[in-house]
Short mmCIF file of C-alpha atoms in Angstrom, two decimals:
data_model
loop_
_atom_site.label_atom_id
_atom_site.label_comp_id
_atom_site.label_asym_id
_atom_site.label_seq_id
_atom_site.Cartn_x
_atom_site.Cartn_y
_atom_site.Cartn_z
CA GLN A 1 9.05 -15.16 -6.20
CA LYS A 2 7.31 -12.69 -4.43
CA GLU A 3 9.98 -10.70 -2.89
CA VAL A 4 7.46 -9.61 1.19
CA GLU A 5 5.96 -12.29 2.10
CA GLN A 6 3.14 -12.68 5.24
CA ASN A 7 0.90 -15.31 5.84
CA SER A 8 -2.09 -14.89 4.37
CA GLY A 9 -3.89 -15.64 7.73
CA PRO A 10 -6.57 -16.29 9.14
CA LEU A 11 -4.75 -15.55 12.54
CA SER A 12 -7.82 -16.08 14.24
CA VAL A 13 -7.61 -14.28 18.53
CA PRO A 14 -9.33 -14.05 21.14
CA GLU A 15 -9.91 -10.96 22.65
CA GLY A 16 -6.94 -9.13 25.01
CA ALA A 17 -4.74 -12.07 23.67
CA ILE A 18 -1.18 -10.95 21.70
CA ALA A 19 -1.63 -11.48 18.51
CA SER A 20 1.68 -12.04 17.07
CA LEU A 21 1.98 -11.90 12.97
CA ASN A 22 5.56 -11.72 10.89
CA CYS A 23 6.88 -10.15 7.66
CA THR A 24 10.03 -11.73 5.52
CA TYR A 25 11.50 -9.96 2.54
CA SER A 26 14.61 -10.68 -0.13
CA ASP A 27 15.70 -7.74 0.00
CA ARG A 28 19.11 -7.75 1.95
CA GLY A 29 19.58 -3.43 0.70
CA SER A 30 15.82 -2.64 2.57
CA GLN A 31 16.39 -0.13 5.07
CA SER A 32 12.77 0.16 6.21
CA PHE A 33 9.37 -1.40 6.93
CA PHE A 34 6.31 -0.18 7.09
CA TRP A 35 2.71 -1.88 8.45
CA TYR A 36 -0.54 -1.09 7.16
CA ARG A 37 -3.91 -1.66 8.37
CA GLN A 38 -6.79 -1.76 5.99
CA TYR A 39 -10.03 -2.57 6.62
CA SER A 40 -12.04 -4.24 5.15
CA GLY A 41 -14.02 -2.20 1.77
CA LYS A 42 -11.56 0.27 3.22
CA SER A 43 -7.73 1.49 2.06
CA PRO A 44 -5.59 0.88 3.40
CA GLU A 45 -3.87 3.49 6.13
CA LEU A 46 0.20 3.55 8.01
CA ILE A 47 0.10 2.07 11.72
CA MET A 48 4.09 1.57 12.25
CA PHE A 49 7.42 2.23 10.76
CA ILE A 50 11.05 0.98 11.60
CA TYR A 51 14.26 1.10 10.72
CA SER A 52 16.58 0.22 13.15
CA ASN A 53 17.38 -3.70 14.81
CA GLY A 54 14.83 -4.21 18.07
CA ASP A 55 11.99 -3.75 19.10
CA LYS A 56 9.82 -0.17 18.52
CA GLU A 57 6.26 0.32 19.98
CA ASP A 58 3.57 2.52 19.85
CA GLY A 59 0.10 2.23 21.90
CA ARG A 60 -0.35 -1.60 21.72
CA PHE A 61 1.49 -2.37 18.70
CA THR A 62 5.49 -2.97 18.91
CA ALA A 63 7.42 -3.65 15.78
CA GLN A 64 10.21 -5.78 15.78
CA LEU A 65 13.13 -5.96 13.09
CA ASN A 66 15.21 -8.32 12.26
CA LYS A 67 17.89 -7.26 9.24
CA ALA A 68 20.30 -11.23 9.55
CA SER A 69 17.44 -12.86 8.89
CA GLN A 70 15.29 -10.26 6.90
CA TYR A 71 12.14 -10.41 8.37
CA VAL A 72 10.16 -8.10 10.35
CA SER A 73 6.78 -9.01 12.92
CA LEU A 74 4.71 -6.71 14.74
CA LEU A 75 2.37 -7.50 17.87
CA ILE A 76 -0.54 -6.48 18.61
CA ARG A 77 -0.98 -6.26 23.08
CA ASP A 78 -4.61 -6.58 24.04
CA SER A 79 -6.17 -7.61 20.62
CA GLN A 80 -9.34 -6.19 20.66
CA PRO A 81 -12.62 -6.62 18.16
CA SER A 82 -11.35 -2.81 15.52
CA ASP A 83 -7.98 -4.83 15.23
CA SER A 84 -9.99 -7.04 13.05
CA ALA A 85 -8.67 -6.70 9.91
CA THR A 86 -5.93 -6.72 6.85
CA TYR A 87 -1.86 -6.88 8.12
CA LEU A 88 -0.28 -5.17 5.36
CA CYS A 89 3.27 -5.40 5.66
CA ALA A 90 5.87 -3.18 3.16
CA VAL A 91 9.20 -3.10 2.38
CA GLU A 92 11.27 0.10 0.83
CA ALA A 93 12.70 -0.71 -2.22
CA ALA A 94 14.70 1.09 -4.37
CA GLY A 95 13.81 4.61 -5.73
CA ASN A 96 11.04 6.40 -3.84
CA LYS A 97 9.14 2.56 -3.71
CA LEU A 98 7.49 0.69 -1.74
CA THR A 99 6.86 -3.54 -2.20
CA PHE A 100 3.54 -4.70 -0.35
CA GLY A 101 3.11 -9.05 0.98
CA GLY A 102 -0.43 -10.22 0.97
CA GLY A 103 -1.06 -9.08 4.24
CA THR A 104 -2.62 -10.67 6.87
CA ARG A 105 -6.21 -11.17 7.82
CA VAL A 106 -6.65 -10.64 11.76
CA LEU A 107 -9.85 -11.87 13.20
CA VAL A 108 -10.61 -11.41 16.99
CA LYS A 109 -13.30 -12.49 18.64
CA PRO A 110 -14.51 -11.74 22.13
CA ASP B 1 -7.41 12.64 7.03
CA ALA B 2 -5.00 13.65 3.72
CA GLY B 3 -6.75 14.78 1.23
CA ILE B 4 -7.30 12.68 -1.23
CA THR B 5 -9.67 12.03 -3.59
CA GLN B 6 -10.06 10.04 -6.19
CA SER B 7 -13.06 10.16 -9.03
CA PRO B 8 -15.00 7.59 -10.10
CA ARG B 9 -15.37 5.65 -7.16
CA HIS B 10 -16.62 2.46 -9.54
CA LYS B 11 -16.42 2.10 -12.92
CA VAL B 12 -17.58 -1.07 -15.20
CA THR B 13 -16.62 -0.65 -18.69
CA GLU B 14 -16.51 -3.46 -21.84
CA THR B 15 -13.19 -4.70 -23.08
CA GLY B 16 -11.38 -2.58 -25.52
CA THR B 17 -12.90 0.66 -24.45
CA PRO B 18 -9.98 3.55 -23.02
CA VAL B 19 -10.29 3.93 -19.27
CA THR B 20 -8.88 6.72 -17.16
CA LEU B 21 -9.18 6.86 -13.37
CA ARG B 22 -8.28 9.81 -11.60
CA CYS B 23 -6.73 11.17 -8.55
CA HIS B 24 -6.74 14.50 -6.78
CA GLN B 25 -4.67 16.07 -4.10
CA THR B 26 -5.10 18.79 -1.87
CA GLU B 27 -1.44 18.42 0.79
CA ASN B 28 0.59 19.68 -2.39
CA HIS B 29 2.81 16.37 -1.69
CA ARG B 30 4.91 15.79 -4.35
CA TYR B 31 4.87 11.65 -4.88
CA MET B 32 2.17 10.40 -5.96
CA TYR B 33 1.15 6.39 -6.37
CA TRP B 34 -0.94 4.69 -8.09
CA TYR B 35 -1.50 0.63 -6.88
CA ARG B 36 -3.82 -2.27 -7.91
CA GLN B 37 -5.40 -4.59 -5.47
CA ASP B 38 -6.30 -7.81 -6.36
CA PRO B 39 -7.54 -11.82 -3.54
CA GLY B 40 -4.00 -12.62 -3.16
CA HIS B 41 -1.44 -10.48 -4.49
CA GLY B 42 -1.74 -7.12 -2.35
CA LEU B 43 -1.21 -3.81 -3.43
CA ARG B 44 1.48 -4.09 -6.97
CA LEU B 45 2.83 -0.18 -7.53
CA ILE B 46 1.49 -0.08 -11.51
CA HIS B 47 3.37 3.34 -12.24
CA TYR B 48 4.09 6.41 -9.65
CA SER B 49 5.13 9.91 -10.37
CA TYR B 50 7.77 12.54 -8.23
CA GLY B 51 7.57 16.05 -9.37
CA VAL B 52 5.14 17.69 -12.72
CA LYS B 53 5.70 15.45 -16.19
CA ASP B 54 7.55 13.04 -14.14
CA THR B 55 6.83 9.15 -14.32
CA ASP B 56 8.05 6.36 -13.82
CA LYS B 57 7.06 2.69 -13.55
CA GLY B 58 5.82 0.18 -11.15
CA GLU B 59 6.44 -3.11 -11.07
CA VAL B 60 3.00 -3.61 -13.70
CA SER B 61 2.40 -0.90 -15.79
CA ASP B 62 1.86 -3.07 -18.82
CA GLY B 63 -0.96 -1.49 -19.86
CA TYR B 64 -1.16 1.39 -18.33
CA SER B 65 -0.19 4.56 -19.06
CA VAL B 66 0.25 7.60 -16.40
CA SER B 67 0.30 11.61 -16.66
CA ARG B 68 1.10 14.47 -14.29
CA SER B 69 0.80 17.73 -15.93
CA LYS B 70 -0.22 18.89 -11.88
CA THR B 71 1.43 18.67 -8.85
CA GLU B 72 -2.73 17.92 -7.77
CA ASP B 73 -3.81 15.82 -10.77
CA PHE B 74 -2.25 12.13 -11.85
CA LEU B 75 -3.58 10.07 -13.49
CA LEU B 76 -4.08 6.90 -14.63
CA THR B 77 -5.52 5.38 -18.06
CA LEU B 78 -5.99 2.50 -19.82
CA GLU B 79 -5.95 2.48 -23.61
CA SER B 80 -8.17 -0.56 -24.19
CA ALA B 81 -8.95 -2.39 -20.73
CA THR B 82 -9.13 -5.74 -20.63
CA SER B 83 -10.85 -8.33 -18.13
CA SER B 84 -7.38 -8.84 -16.64
CA GLN B 85 -8.11 -5.37 -15.67
CA THR B 86 -11.04 -5.39 -12.94
CA SER B 87 -9.34 -4.95 -9.78
CA VAL B 88 -9.67 -2.41 -7.04
CA TYR B 89 -7.23 1.12 -7.83
CA PHE B 90 -6.18 2.91 -5.11
CA CYS B 91 -3.90 6.57 -5.50
CA ALA B 92 -1.41 7.03 -3.43
CA ILE B 93 0.68 10.56 -2.31
CA SER B 94 3.52 10.77 -0.51
CA SER B 95 5.75 13.78 0.67
CA LYS B 96 8.72 11.44 1.49
CA ASP B 97 10.80 9.72 -0.72
CA TRP B 98 13.87 7.12 -0.37
CA ALA B 99 13.85 5.84 3.05
CA LEU B 100 10.49 6.89 4.17
CA VAL B 101 9.22 6.83 1.39
CA GLY B 102 6.93 4.49 2.70
CA GLU B 103 4.57 7.10 4.80
CA GLN B 104 1.75 6.76 1.72
CA PHE B 105 -2.25 8.11 2.77
CA PHE B 106 -4.44 6.72 0.71
CA GLY B 107 -7.17 7.39 -1.42
CA PRO B 108 -10.52 5.72 -0.86
CA GLY B 109 -10.00 3.61 -4.47
CA THR B 110 -11.23 2.76 -7.31
CA ARG B 111 -14.06 -0.47 -8.40
CA LEU B 112 -13.17 -0.69 -12.02
CA THR B 113 -15.03 -4.03 -13.55
CA VAL B 114 -14.25 -4.81 -16.77
CA LEU B 115 -16.43 -6.82 -18.61
#
């Protein structure tokens, strides 16, 4: 069983709407959680990270963490066509490593 | 952008041949990682390094070896390439460890095809 699960999508949202992406993880000991964005044919880039339960906001992005339920989510407000990409959830694993989910493809339609 | 390059960027090779991919960084970061990315699997860690000559295995290390003789270079070797190793390979670097391990910068990737 994969340790980090994401819906592969595509998640289709109209321009200006909120895109909501979810990620669940299996290791209760994980302490930190990361969201990467990857455009088609490009390398991943870090956009958000969160360590504490609750919400963390950065511009149009909000990360939400619930350790008791073992999920982390990413909200993209006022979605733009330039937000169309694959979003990878990553969870810190013991030994200075990351475990990635399979990614959720987001399509923002004008 | 973080100073990280990968070479070659594209390679086609035949089954059974050895292949070496190079990752070079100019950031003097301690940690370096090799991942492979395949459809439906996201990124999977092959090997990583936490210092010169200090390396460890990731979740998909079978068939791969690595070496790090200098801080700036991390080599990934496929001793005898197989078709199942056809993939996109990404190198990543980080100056952070433990809870901050996820703050990684990725290279542009190498697309490897094994015929």
